[in-house]
Amino acid sequence: MPPEVPYPRPLLTPLVHFSAPVSPVNNKYFRGNKKMKIPGKKMIILLVFIITSLSILRLLKLAITTSPSPPSSTLLSTLQNICSSTSPSCSYTPSYSPGTSTNLPNASALTKKEFKFLSNLITSKAPCNLLIFGLDPQYIELSKANAEGITVFLEDDSNKINAVKRKSNRTQIYKVDYQRPAKDAYKLLKHARQNPACAPRSELLPSSKCKLTLKDLPQEVFKHKWDVIVVDGPRGDMLEAPGRMSTIYTASMLARNGETTNVVVHDVDRTIEKWFSWEFLCEENLVSSKGKLWNFRLTGQSNLTRFCPAETFSE
């Protein structure tokens, strides 16, 4: 057997050093010190995309603010679950005395923008027939814009009526009594949907058997065809106080007995005002809004069997 010979090691190391291959991607995008440039056309397209996105977001915000009406079942369940007097969340409920003002500040007073909105509407119609549910100094000022027309106020608060000093032959203020408290909203809406007597036949309003009808109003209310009707009364901010269910319903009936009538409802941020407006004035008739005011435009129609299209409110 040949003797073992140790494996000779090289005395010199290679002079060539190998490094990891450079990625072609790195060579492509990071070669030298050149900076990436965006062509002018691409920059314009990018700006147009950003502006369009902001516009769409703004439109979505406006759409959410107008809060389109949900299905009928949602409306009924919402009203049915309105805070009751026995609920812990209603532990503080100011006492209500019919015919007198509460000591609470009037949270439903018109803002400057709302007042301007109503003033512009009345001025554009003047001289006209103007009916207002409610009586506040702001509305007395608004009636001045209709000095040559007919203005009728309907108010249940004797103190407010007595506080008015300026009266004229063309501006009348009547004391009315509202019998339906706000807590009955759900029962009244259910009654209106199930009772044919509540159908929109305005010529039968004074003798209607519908529980929502205000039948004891002055005859002057039924005699005129109204150009503008404002619903800002009764106060309706307490469970035991009269709610605006009947005033919104009656306003819708009177409007359908005219030619073209604008019905303006205040405090639509509250459940009753919002849902009864959708039910009897209809989303399709909403033409404008400002703050807590919704402005509906209704045209006189006869032989109607329901207030709003069937697709809007399904039973």
PDB file of C-alpha atoms in Angstrom:
ATOM      1  CA  MET A   1       0.000   0.000   0.000  1.00  0.00           C
ATOM      2  CA  PRO A   2       1.476   3.342  -0.966  1.00  0.00           C
ATOM      3  CA  PRO A   3       2.333   5.624   1.898  1.00  0.00           C
ATOM      4  CA  GLU A   4      -0.159   8.387   2.848  1.00  0.00           C
ATOM      5  CA  VAL A   5       0.799  11.753   1.441  1.00  0.00           C
ATOM      6  CA  PRO A   6      -0.790  14.842   3.078  1.00  0.00           C
ATOM      7  CA  TYR A   7      -2.950  17.042   0.722  1.00  0.00           C
ATOM      8  CA  PRO A   8      -0.926  20.108  -0.115  1.00  0.00           C
ATOM      9  CA  ARG A   9      -2.611  23.494   0.823  1.00  0.00           C
ATOM     10  CA  PRO A  10      -2.175  26.400  -1.571  1.00  0.00           C
ATOM     11  CA  LEU A  11       0.308  28.914  -0.349  1.00  0.00           C
ATOM     12  CA  LEU A  12      -1.514  31.850  -1.964  1.00  0.00           C
ATOM     13  CA  THR A  13      -5.148  32.977  -1.702  1.00  0.00           C
ATOM     14  CA  PRO A  14      -6.994  33.993  -4.840  1.00  0.00           C
ATOM     15  CA  LEU A  15      -6.643  37.612  -5.813  1.00  0.00           C
ATOM     16  CA  VAL A  16     -10.163  37.830  -7.240  1.00  0.00           C
ATOM     17  CA  HIS A  17     -12.999  38.508  -4.726  1.00  0.00           C
ATOM     18  CA  PHE A  18     -16.492  37.438  -5.609  1.00  0.00           C
ATOM     19  CA  SER A  19     -19.552  39.351  -4.382  1.00  0.00           C
ATOM     20  CA  ALA A  20     -23.238  38.586  -4.499  1.00  0.00           C
ATOM     21  CA  PRO A  21     -24.866  39.395  -7.810  1.00  0.00           C
ATOM     22  CA  VAL A  22     -26.618  42.730  -7.953  1.00  0.00           C
ATOM     23  CA  SER A  23     -30.356  42.532  -8.377  1.00  0.00           C
ATOM     24  CA  PRO A  24     -31.517  43.778 -11.771  1.00  0.00           C
ATOM     25  CA  VAL A  25     -34.340  45.606 -10.035  1.00  0.00           C
ATOM     26  CA  ASN A  26     -31.900  47.621  -7.958  1.00  0.00           C
ATOM     27  CA  ASN A  27     -29.920  48.492 -11.066  1.00  0.00           C
ATOM     28  CA  LYS A  28     -33.033  49.671 -12.793  1.00  0.00           C
ATOM     29  CA  TYR A  29     -34.416  51.990 -10.139  1.00  0.00           C
ATOM     30  CA  PHE A  30     -31.389  53.049  -8.141  1.00  0.00           C
ATOM     31  CA  ARG A  31     -28.708  53.503 -10.756  1.00  0.00           C
ATOM     32  CA  GLY A  32     -26.555  56.511  -9.982  1.00  0.00           C
ATOM     33  CA  ASN A  33     -28.069  59.515  -8.213  1.00  0.00           C
ATOM     34  CA  LYS A  34     -30.980  60.124 -10.549  1.00  0.00           C
ATOM     35  CA  LYS A  35     -34.349  61.081  -8.888  1.00  0.00           C
ATOM     36  CA  MET A  36     -37.661  59.593  -9.959  1.00  0.00           C
ATOM     37  CA  LYS A  37     -39.764  62.119 -11.840  1.00  0.00           C
ATOM     38  CA  ILE A  38     -43.550  62.103 -12.344  1.00  0.00           C
ATOM     39  CA  PRO A  39     -44.623  63.206 -15.828  1.00  0.00           C
ATOM     40  CA  GLY A  40     -46.833  66.327 -16.024  1.00  0.00           C
ATOM     41  CA  LYS A  41     -49.874  64.458 -17.354  1.00  0.00           C
ATOM     42  CA  LYS A  42     -49.779  61.978 -14.485  1.00  0.00           C
ATOM     43  CA  MET A  43     -49.593  64.832 -11.983  1.00  0.00           C
ATOM     44  CA  ILE A  44     -52.707  66.444 -13.485  1.00  0.00           C
ATOM     45  CA  ILE A  45     -54.589  63.144 -13.377  1.00  0.00           C
ATOM     46  CA  LEU A  46     -53.580  62.696  -9.724  1.00  0.00           C
ATOM     47  CA  LEU A  47     -54.856  66.184  -8.800  1.00  0.00           C
ATOM     48  CA  VAL A  48     -58.154  65.587 -10.614  1.00  0.00           C
ATOM     49  CA  PHE A  49     -58.585  62.312  -8.723  1.00  0.00           C
ATOM     50  CA  ILE A  50     -57.994  64.002  -5.348  1.00  0.00           C
ATOM     51  CA  ILE A  51     -60.438  66.856  -6.090  1.00  0.00           C
ATOM     52  CA  THR A  52     -63.091  64.411  -7.332  1.00  0.00           C
ATOM     53  CA  SER A  53     -62.715  62.272  -4.191  1.00  0.00           C
ATOM     54  CA  LEU A  54     -63.157  65.305  -1.936  1.00  0.00           C
ATOM     55  CA  SER A  55     -66.292  66.327  -3.860  1.00  0.00           C
ATOM     56  CA  ILE A  56     -67.777  62.841  -3.496  1.00  0.00           C
ATOM     57  CA  LEU A  57     -67.066  62.857   0.252  1.00  0.00           C
ATOM     58  CA  ARG A  58     -68.812  66.218   0.583  1.00  0.00           C
ATOM     59  CA  LEU A  59     -71.872  64.941  -1.287  1.00  0.00           C
ATOM     60  CA  LEU A  60     -71.993  61.881   0.957  1.00  0.00           C
ATOM     61  CA  LYS A  61     -71.881  64.133   4.026  1.00  0.00           C
ATOM     62  CA  LEU A  62     -74.807  66.171   2.688  1.00  0.00           C
ATOM     63  CA  ALA A  63     -76.758  63.002   1.921  1.00  0.00           C
ATOM     64  CA  ILE A  64     -76.232  61.719   5.450  1.00  0.00           C
ATOM     65  CA  THR A  65     -77.333  65.083   6.895  1.00  0.00           C
ATOM     66  CA  THR A  66     -80.675  64.936   5.067  1.00  0.00           C
ATOM     67  CA  SER A  67     -81.191  61.439   6.533  1.00  0.00           C
ATOM     68  CA  PRO A  68     -83.407  59.650   3.980  1.00  0.00           C
ATOM     69  CA  SER A  69     -86.415  57.904   5.377  1.00  0.00           C
ATOM     70  CA  PRO A  70     -86.015  54.285   6.485  1.00  0.00           C
ATOM     71  CA  PRO A  71     -88.707  51.652   6.153  1.00  0.00           C
ATOM     72  CA  SER A  72     -92.074  51.984   7.830  1.00  0.00           C
ATOM     73  CA  SER A  73     -91.368  49.249  10.380  1.00  0.00           C
ATOM     74  CA  THR A  74     -88.326  51.180  11.600  1.00  0.00           C
ATOM     75  CA  LEU A  75     -90.449  54.284  12.068  1.00  0.00           C
ATOM     76  CA  LEU A  76     -93.059  52.513  14.167  1.00  0.00           C
ATOM     77  CA  SER A  77     -90.504  50.735  16.332  1.00  0.00           C
ATOM     78  CA  THR A  78     -88.618  53.988  16.877  1.00  0.00           C
ATOM     79  CA  LEU A  79     -91.714  55.842  18.009  1.00  0.00           C
ATOM     80  CA  GLN A  80     -92.826  52.911  20.144  1.00  0.00           C
ATOM     81  CA  ASN A  81     -89.513  52.998  21.990  1.00  0.00           C
ATOM     82  CA  ILE A  82     -89.560  56.740  22.658  1.00  0.00           C
ATOM     83  CA  CYS A  83     -88.467  57.422  26.235  1.00  0.00           C
ATOM     84  CA  SER A  84     -91.378  56.836  28.594  1.00  0.00           C
ATOM     85  CA  SER A  85     -92.045  58.674  31.836  1.00  0.00           C
ATOM     86  CA  THR A  86     -91.018  55.578  33.817  1.00  0.00           C
ATOM     87  CA  SER A  87     -87.686  55.178  32.075  1.00  0.00           C
ATOM     88  CA  PRO A  88     -84.563  55.930  34.139  1.00  0.00           C
ATOM     89  CA  SER A  89     -83.266  58.125  31.332  1.00  0.00           C
ATOM     90  CA  CYS A  90     -86.281  60.359  31.840  1.00  0.00           C
ATOM     91  CA  SER A  91     -85.782  60.798  35.565  1.00  0.00           C
ATOM     92  CA  TYR A  92     -85.777  64.575  35.041  1.00  0.00           C
ATOM     93  CA  THR A  93     -88.959  65.687  33.298  1.00  0.00           C
ATOM     94  CA  PRO A  94     -90.195  69.211  33.958  1.00  0.00           C
ATOM     95  CA  SER A  95     -93.836  69.447  34.955  1.00  0.00           C
ATOM     96  CA  TYR A  96     -96.192  70.742  32.303  1.00  0.00           C
ATOM     97  CA  SER A  97     -99.219  72.954  32.970  1.00  0.00           C
ATOM     98  CA  PRO A  98    -101.638  73.468  30.071  1.00  0.00           C
ATOM     99  CA  GLY A  99    -101.900  77.012  28.819  1.00  0.00           C
ATOM    100  CA  THR A 100     -98.800  78.313  30.597  1.00  0.00           C
ATOM    101  CA  SER A 101     -95.173  78.721  29.660  1.00  0.00           C
ATOM    102  CA  THR A 102     -92.479  76.630  31.264  1.00  0.00           C
ATOM    103  CA  ASN A 103     -89.518  78.283  32.952  1.00  0.00           C
ATOM    104  CA  LEU A 104     -87.087  76.543  30.644  1.00  0.00           C
ATOM    105  CA  PRO A 105     -85.374  78.528  27.891  1.00  0.00           C
ATOM    106  CA  ASN A 106     -86.899  78.031  24.447  1.00  0.00           C
ATOM    107  CA  ALA A 107     -84.420  75.641  22.862  1.00  0.00           C
ATOM    108  CA  SER A 108     -86.465  75.597  19.640  1.00  0.00           C
ATOM    109  CA  ALA A 109     -86.005  79.304  18.870  1.00  0.00           C
ATOM    110  CA  LEU A 110     -85.008  80.059  15.294  1.00  0.00           C
ATOM    111  CA  THR A 111     -81.342  80.622  14.589  1.00  0.00           C
ATOM    112  CA  LYS A 112     -80.283  83.615  12.492  1.00  0.00           C
ATOM    113  CA  LYS A 113     -79.907  81.442   9.402  1.00  0.00           C
ATOM    114  CA  GLU A 114     -83.288  79.784   9.947  1.00  0.00           C
ATOM    115  CA  PHE A 115     -84.946  83.166  10.447  1.00  0.00           C
ATOM    116  CA  LYS A 116     -83.355  84.456   7.236  1.00  0.00           C
ATOM    117  CA  PHE A 117     -84.476  81.330   5.380  1.00  0.00           C
ATOM    118  CA  LEU A 118     -88.110  81.788   6.467  1.00  0.00           C
ATOM    119  CA  SER A 119     -87.998  85.527   5.848  1.00  0.00           C
ATOM    120  CA  ASN A 120     -86.830  84.984   2.267  1.00  0.00           C
ATOM    121  CA  LEU A 121     -89.528  82.378   1.671  1.00  0.00           C
ATOM    122  CA  ILE A 122     -92.347  84.573   2.985  1.00  0.00           C
ATOM    123  CA  THR A 123     -91.035  87.634   1.152  1.00  0.00           C
ATOM    124  CA  SER A 124     -90.970  85.721  -2.123  1.00  0.00           C
ATOM    125  CA  LYS A 125     -94.627  84.744  -1.637  1.00  0.00           C
ATOM    126  CA  ALA A 126     -95.939  88.026  -0.191  1.00  0.00           C
ATOM    127  CA  PRO A 127     -98.622  89.139  -0.174  1.00  0.00           C
ATOM    128  CA  CYS A 128     -99.879  85.667   0.668  1.00  0.00           C
ATOM    129  CA  ASN A 129    -101.967  83.603   3.068  1.00  0.00           C
ATOM    130  CA  LEU A 130     -99.670  82.629   5.932  1.00  0.00           C
ATOM    131  CA  LEU A 131    -100.665  80.169   8.678  1.00  0.00           C
ATOM    132  CA  ILE A 132     -98.343  79.647  11.654  1.00  0.00           C
ATOM    133  CA  PHE A 133     -98.728  77.007  14.370  1.00  0.00           C
ATOM    134  CA  GLY A 134     -96.896  78.695  17.217  1.00  0.00           C
ATOM    135  CA  LEU A 135     -96.331  82.237  18.427  1.00  0.00           C
ATOM    136  CA  ASP A 136     -92.945  83.713  19.242  1.00  0.00           C
ATOM    137  CA  PRO A 137     -91.561  87.239  18.818  1.00  0.00           C
ATOM    138  CA  GLN A 138     -89.561  85.989  15.845  1.00  0.00           C
ATOM    139  CA  TYR A 139     -92.740  85.035  14.006  1.00  0.00           C
ATOM    140  CA  ILE A 140     -94.331  88.380  14.769  1.00  0.00           C
ATOM    141  CA  GLU A 141     -91.352  89.948  13.009  1.00  0.00           C
ATOM    142  CA  LEU A 142     -91.757  87.560  10.080  1.00  0.00           C
ATOM    143  CA  SER A 143     -95.416  88.524   9.690  1.00  0.00           C
ATOM    144  CA  LYS A 144     -94.295  92.095   8.887  1.00  0.00           C
ATOM    145  CA  ALA A 145     -92.964  90.777   5.589  1.00  0.00           C
ATOM    146  CA  ASN A 146     -96.557  89.787   4.781  1.00  0.00           C
ATOM    147  CA  ALA A 147     -98.152  93.077   5.812  1.00  0.00           C
ATOM    148  CA  GLU A 148    -100.448  93.160   2.779  1.00  0.00           C
ATOM    149  CA  GLY A 149    -101.431  89.499   3.097  1.00  0.00           C
ATOM    150  CA  ILE A 150    -103.347  87.438   5.657  1.00  0.00           C
ATOM    151  CA  THR A 151    -101.466  86.012   8.635  1.00  0.00           C
ATOM    152  CA  VAL A 152    -103.074  83.694  11.202  1.00  0.00           C
ATOM    153  CA  PHE A 153    -101.341  82.461  14.376  1.00  0.00           C
ATOM    154  CA  LEU A 154    -102.560  79.418  16.332  1.00  0.00           C
ATOM    155  CA  GLU A 155    -101.194  79.257  19.897  1.00  0.00           C
ATOM    156  CA  ASP A 156    -102.055  77.301  23.049  1.00  0.00           C
ATOM    157  CA  ASP A 157    -100.055  79.427  25.487  1.00  0.00           C
ATOM    158  CA  SER A 158    -102.140  82.267  26.938  1.00  0.00           C
ATOM    159  CA  ASN A 159     -99.066  84.078  28.221  1.00  0.00           C
ATOM    160  CA  LYS A 160     -97.579  84.312  24.742  1.00  0.00           C
ATOM    161  CA  ILE A 161    -100.848  85.636  23.326  1.00  0.00           C
ATOM    162  CA  ASN A 162    -101.189  88.284  26.030  1.00  0.00           C
ATOM    163  CA  ALA A 163     -97.589  89.388  25.492  1.00  0.00           C
ATOM    164  CA  VAL A 164     -98.251  90.401  21.878  1.00  0.00           C
ATOM    165  CA  LYS A 165     -98.896  94.132  21.718  1.00  0.00           C
ATOM    166  CA  ARG A 166     -98.979  94.821  18.009  1.00  0.00           C
ATOM    167  CA  LYS A 167    -102.054  93.522  16.227  1.00  0.00           C
ATOM    168  CA  SER A 168    -103.641  94.407  12.899  1.00  0.00           C
ATOM    169  CA  ASN A 169    -106.760  93.595  10.957  1.00  0.00           C
ATOM    170  CA  ARG A 170    -104.756  91.337   8.638  1.00  0.00           C
ATOM    171  CA  THR A 171    -102.979  89.479  11.448  1.00  0.00           C
ATOM    172  CA  GLN A 172    -105.124  87.313  13.699  1.00  0.00           C
ATOM    173  CA  ILE A 173    -104.098  85.295  16.764  1.00  0.00           C
ATOM    174  CA  TYR A 174    -106.322  82.472  17.988  1.00  0.00           C
ATOM    175  CA  LYS A 175    -106.160  80.471  21.189  1.00  0.00           C
ATOM    176  CA  VAL A 176    -106.320  76.733  20.517  1.00  0.00           C
ATOM    177  CA  ASP A 177    -106.164  73.634  22.709  1.00  0.00           C
ATOM    178  CA  TYR A 178    -104.146  70.565  21.823  1.00  0.00           C
ATOM    179  CA  GLN A 179    -105.323  67.357  23.462  1.00  0.00           C
ATOM    180  CA  ARG A 180    -102.752  64.812  22.277  1.00  0.00           C
ATOM    181  CA  PRO A 181     -99.557  64.522  24.374  1.00  0.00           C
ATOM    182  CA  ALA A 182     -96.251  63.689  22.746  1.00  0.00           C
ATOM    183  CA  LYS A 183     -96.152  60.274  24.426  1.00  0.00           C
ATOM    184  CA  ASP A 184     -99.125  59.160  22.258  1.00  0.00           C
ATOM    185  CA  ALA A 185     -97.184  59.564  19.000  1.00  0.00           C
ATOM    186  CA  TYR A 186     -96.837  55.844  18.282  1.00  0.00           C
ATOM    187  CA  LYS A 187    -100.500  55.047  18.920  1.00  0.00           C
ATOM    188  CA  LEU A 188    -101.650  57.960  16.759  1.00  0.00           C
ATOM    189  CA  LEU A 189     -99.423  57.013  13.851  1.00  0.00           C
ATOM    190  CA  LYS A 190    -100.636  53.419  13.983  1.00  0.00           C
ATOM    191  CA  HIS A 191    -104.242  54.658  14.097  1.00  0.00           C
ATOM    192  CA  ALA A 192    -103.689  56.907  11.056  1.00  0.00           C
ATOM    193  CA  ARG A 193    -102.290  54.046   8.990  1.00  0.00           C
ATOM    194  CA  GLN A 194    -105.109  51.671   9.789  1.00  0.00           C
ATOM    195  CA  ASN A 195    -108.063  54.077   9.681  1.00  0.00           C
ATOM    196  CA  PRO A 196    -109.509  55.132   6.286  1.00  0.00           C
ATOM    197  CA  ALA A 197    -110.843  58.300   7.941  1.00  0.00           C
ATOM    198  CA  CYS A 198    -107.260  59.596   8.063  1.00  0.00           C
ATOM    199  CA  ALA A 199    -106.782  59.382   4.295  1.00  0.00           C
ATOM    200  CA  PRO A 200    -105.849  62.672   2.564  1.00  0.00           C
ATOM    201  CA  ARG A 201    -109.344  64.017   1.823  1.00  0.00           C
ATOM    202  CA  SER A 202    -108.919  67.594   3.017  1.00  0.00           C
ATOM    203  CA  GLU A 203    -112.427  68.719   2.082  1.00  0.00           C
ATOM    204  CA  LEU A 204    -113.750  66.568   4.953  1.00  0.00           C
ATOM    205  CA  LEU A 205    -111.240  67.847   7.514  1.00  0.00           C
ATOM    206  CA  PRO A 206    -113.613  69.690   9.916  1.00  0.00           C
ATOM    207  CA  SER A 207    -115.854  66.626  10.257  1.00  0.00           C
ATOM    208  CA  SER A 208    -113.135  63.970  10.086  1.00  0.00           C
ATOM    209  CA  LYS A 209    -113.165  61.085  12.572  1.00  0.00           C
ATOM    210  CA  CYS A 210    -109.392  60.723  12.427  1.00  0.00           C
ATOM    211  CA  LYS A 211    -107.852  61.174  15.872  1.00  0.00           C
ATOM    212  CA  LEU A 212    -105.052  63.300  14.417  1.00  0.00           C
ATOM    213  CA  THR A 213    -107.417  65.937  13.046  1.00  0.00           C
ATOM    214  CA  LEU A 214    -107.591  69.346  14.712  1.00  0.00           C
ATOM    215  CA  LYS A 215    -111.315  69.914  14.279  1.00  0.00           C
ATOM    216  CA  ASP A 216    -111.861  72.757  16.754  1.00  0.00           C
ATOM    217  CA  LEU A 217    -109.828  75.302  14.839  1.00  0.00           C
ATOM    218  CA  PRO A 218    -111.298  78.686  13.838  1.00  0.00           C
ATOM    219  CA  GLN A 219    -113.357  78.605  10.659  1.00  0.00           C
ATOM    220  CA  GLU A 220    -110.923  81.035   9.071  1.00  0.00           C
ATOM    221  CA  VAL A 221    -108.346  78.237   9.006  1.00  0.00           C
ATOM    222  CA  PHE A 222    -110.562  76.095   6.773  1.00  0.00           C
ATOM    223  CA  LYS A 223    -111.841  79.023   4.706  1.00  0.00           C
ATOM    224  CA  HIS A 224    -108.527  80.042   3.121  1.00  0.00           C
ATOM    225  CA  LYS A 225    -106.177  78.277   0.767  1.00  0.00           C
ATOM    226  CA  TRP A 226    -102.776  78.725   2.373  1.00  0.00           C
ATOM    227  CA  ASP A 227     -99.604  79.635   0.519  1.00  0.00           C
ATOM    228  CA  VAL A 228     -97.245  79.015   3.446  1.00  0.00           C
ATOM    229  CA  ILE A 229     -97.843  76.955   6.609  1.00  0.00           C
ATOM    230  CA  VAL A 230     -95.260  76.958   9.398  1.00  0.00           C
ATOM    231  CA  VAL A 231     -95.335  74.251  12.083  1.00  0.00           C
ATOM    232  CA  ASP A 232     -93.494  75.332  15.216  1.00  0.00           C
ATOM    233  CA  GLY A 233     -96.110  74.531  17.806  1.00  0.00           C
ATOM    234  CA  PRO A 234     -97.188  73.288  20.202  1.00  0.00           C
ATOM    235  CA  ARG A 235     -93.912  73.142  22.112  1.00  0.00           C
ATOM    236  CA  GLY A 236     -93.766  69.345  22.167  1.00  0.00           C
ATOM    237  CA  ASP A 237     -90.516  69.037  24.130  1.00  0.00           C
ATOM    238  CA  MET A 238     -91.974  67.064  27.074  1.00  0.00           C
ATOM    239  CA  LEU A 239     -93.775  63.733  27.160  1.00  0.00           C
ATOM    240  CA  GLU A 240     -96.898  65.094  28.836  1.00  0.00           C
ATOM    241  CA  ALA A 241     -96.992  68.278  26.763  1.00  0.00           C
ATOM    242  CA  PRO A 242     -98.963  68.361  23.493  1.00  0.00           C
ATOM    243  CA  GLY A 243     -96.902  67.053  20.604  1.00  0.00           C
ATOM    244  CA  ARG A 244     -96.875  68.199  17.000  1.00  0.00           C
ATOM    245  CA  MET A 245     -98.398  65.049  15.553  1.00  0.00           C
ATOM    246  CA  SER A 246    -101.769  66.701  14.905  1.00  0.00           C
ATOM    247  CA  THR A 247    -100.368  69.995  13.643  1.00  0.00           C
ATOM    248  CA  ILE A 248     -98.162  68.260  11.056  1.00  0.00           C
ATOM    249  CA  TYR A 249    -101.048  66.033   9.957  1.00  0.00           C
ATOM    250  CA  THR A 250    -103.522  68.940   9.741  1.00  0.00           C
ATOM    251  CA  ALA A 251    -100.982  71.093   7.897  1.00  0.00           C
ATOM    252  CA  SER A 252    -100.554  68.355   5.300  1.00  0.00           C
ATOM    253  CA  MET A 253    -104.323  68.119   4.827  1.00  0.00           C
ATOM    254  CA  LEU A 254    -104.738  71.887   4.468  1.00  0.00           C
ATOM    255  CA  ALA A 255    -101.844  72.046   1.998  1.00  0.00           C
ATOM    256  CA  ARG A 256    -103.429  69.422  -0.237  1.00  0.00           C
ATOM    257  CA  ASN A 257    -106.594  71.518  -0.343  1.00  0.00           C
ATOM    258  CA  GLY A 258    -104.725  74.434  -1.893  1.00  0.00           C
ATOM    259  CA  GLU A 259    -102.936  74.951  -5.177  1.00  0.00           C
ATOM    260  CA  THR A 260     -99.283  75.032  -4.187  1.00  0.00           C
ATOM    261  CA  THR A 261     -98.385  75.277  -0.506  1.00  0.00           C
ATOM    262  CA  ASN A 262     -95.036  75.365   1.264  1.00  0.00           C
ATOM    263  CA  VAL A 263     -95.150  73.577   4.622  1.00  0.00           C
ATOM    264  CA  VAL A 264     -92.167  74.381   6.833  1.00  0.00           C
ATOM    265  CA  VAL A 265     -91.569  72.208   9.912  1.00  0.00           C
ATOM    266  CA  HIS A 266     -89.194  73.276  12.672  1.00  0.00           C
ATOM    267  CA  ASP A 267     -87.234  71.063  15.107  1.00  0.00           C
ATOM    268  CA  VAL A 268     -86.873  68.163  12.674  1.00  0.00           C
ATOM    269  CA  ASP A 269     -83.958  66.935  14.761  1.00  0.00           C
ATOM    270  CA  ARG A 270     -86.596  65.561  17.164  1.00  0.00           C
ATOM    271  CA  THR A 271     -88.135  62.150  16.534  1.00  0.00           C
ATOM    272  CA  ILE A 272     -91.804  63.119  16.290  1.00  0.00           C
ATOM    273  CA  GLU A 273     -91.249  66.096  13.977  1.00  0.00           C
ATOM    274  CA  LYS A 274     -88.961  64.074  11.731  1.00  0.00           C
ATOM    275  CA  TRP A 275     -91.069  60.942  11.370  1.00  0.00           C
ATOM    276  CA  PHE A 276     -94.484  62.614  11.087  1.00  0.00           C
ATOM    277  CA  SER A 277     -93.060  64.901   8.396  1.00  0.00           C
ATOM    278  CA  TRP A 278     -91.869  61.865   6.421  1.00  0.00           C
ATOM    279  CA  GLU A 279     -95.224  60.149   6.912  1.00  0.00           C
ATOM    280  CA  PHE A 280     -97.618  62.959   5.920  1.00  0.00           C
ATOM    281  CA  LEU A 281     -95.542  65.488   3.960  1.00  0.00           C
ATOM    282  CA  CYS A 282     -93.392  62.923   2.125  1.00  0.00           C
ATOM    283  CA  GLU A 283     -89.723  62.843   1.243  1.00  0.00           C
ATOM    284  CA  GLU A 284     -90.442  63.455  -2.440  1.00  0.00           C
ATOM    285  CA  ASN A 285     -91.936  66.884  -1.570  1.00  0.00           C
ATOM    286  CA  LEU A 286     -88.898  68.084   0.402  1.00  0.00           C
ATOM    287  CA  VAL A 287     -87.446  70.939  -1.643  1.00  0.00           C
ATOM    288  CA  SER A 288     -85.008  72.629   0.763  1.00  0.00           C
ATOM    289  CA  SER A 289     -83.788  72.795   4.346  1.00  0.00           C
ATOM    290  CA  LYS A 290     -81.877  75.040   6.692  1.00  0.00           C
ATOM    291  CA  GLY A 291     -80.699  74.055  10.155  1.00  0.00           C
ATOM    292  CA  LYS A 292     -83.660  72.400  11.895  1.00  0.00           C
ATOM    293  CA  LEU A 293     -86.130  73.544   9.222  1.00  0.00           C
ATOM    294  CA  TRP A 294     -87.525  71.344   6.455  1.00  0.00           C
ATOM    295  CA  ASN A 295     -89.409  72.988   3.602  1.00  0.00           C
ATOM    296  CA  PHE A 296     -91.950  70.830   1.758  1.00  0.00           C
ATOM    297  CA  ARG A 297     -93.858  71.946  -1.336  1.00  0.00           C
ATOM    298  CA  LEU A 298     -97.234  70.277  -1.845  1.00  0.00           C
ATOM    299  CA  THR A 299     -99.711  70.668  -4.670  1.00  0.00           C
ATOM    300  CA  GLY A 300    -103.473  70.292  -4.319  1.00  0.00           C
ATOM    301  CA  GLN A 301    -104.583  66.774  -5.209  1.00  0.00           C
ATOM    302  CA  SER A 302    -107.918  65.037  -4.894  1.00  0.00           C
ATOM    303  CA  ASN A 303    -108.958  61.393  -4.633  1.00  0.00           C
ATOM    304  CA  LEU A 304    -105.723  60.349  -2.960  1.00  0.00           C
ATOM    305  CA  THR A 305    -105.750  57.112  -0.976  1.00  0.00           C
ATOM    306  CA  ARG A 306    -102.423  57.623   0.780  1.00  0.00           C
ATOM    307  CA  PHE A 307    -100.065  60.493   1.504  1.00  0.00           C
ATOM    308  CA  CYS A 308     -96.804  59.119   0.122  1.00  0.00           C
ATOM    309  CA  PRO A 309     -95.969  56.634  -2.651  1.00  0.00           C
ATOM    310  CA  ALA A 310     -96.224  52.981  -1.689  1.00  0.00           C
ATOM    311  CA  GLU A 311     -92.523  52.398  -2.306  1.00  0.00           C
ATOM    312  CA  THR A 312     -91.615  55.013   0.308  1.00  0.00           C
ATOM    313  CA  PHE A 313     -93.541  53.436   3.190  1.00  0.00           C
ATOM    314  CA  SER A 314     -94.417  49.767   3.053  1.00  0.00           C
ATOM    315  CA  GLU A 315     -96.844  48.295   5.533  1.00  0.00           C
TER     316      GLU A 315
END
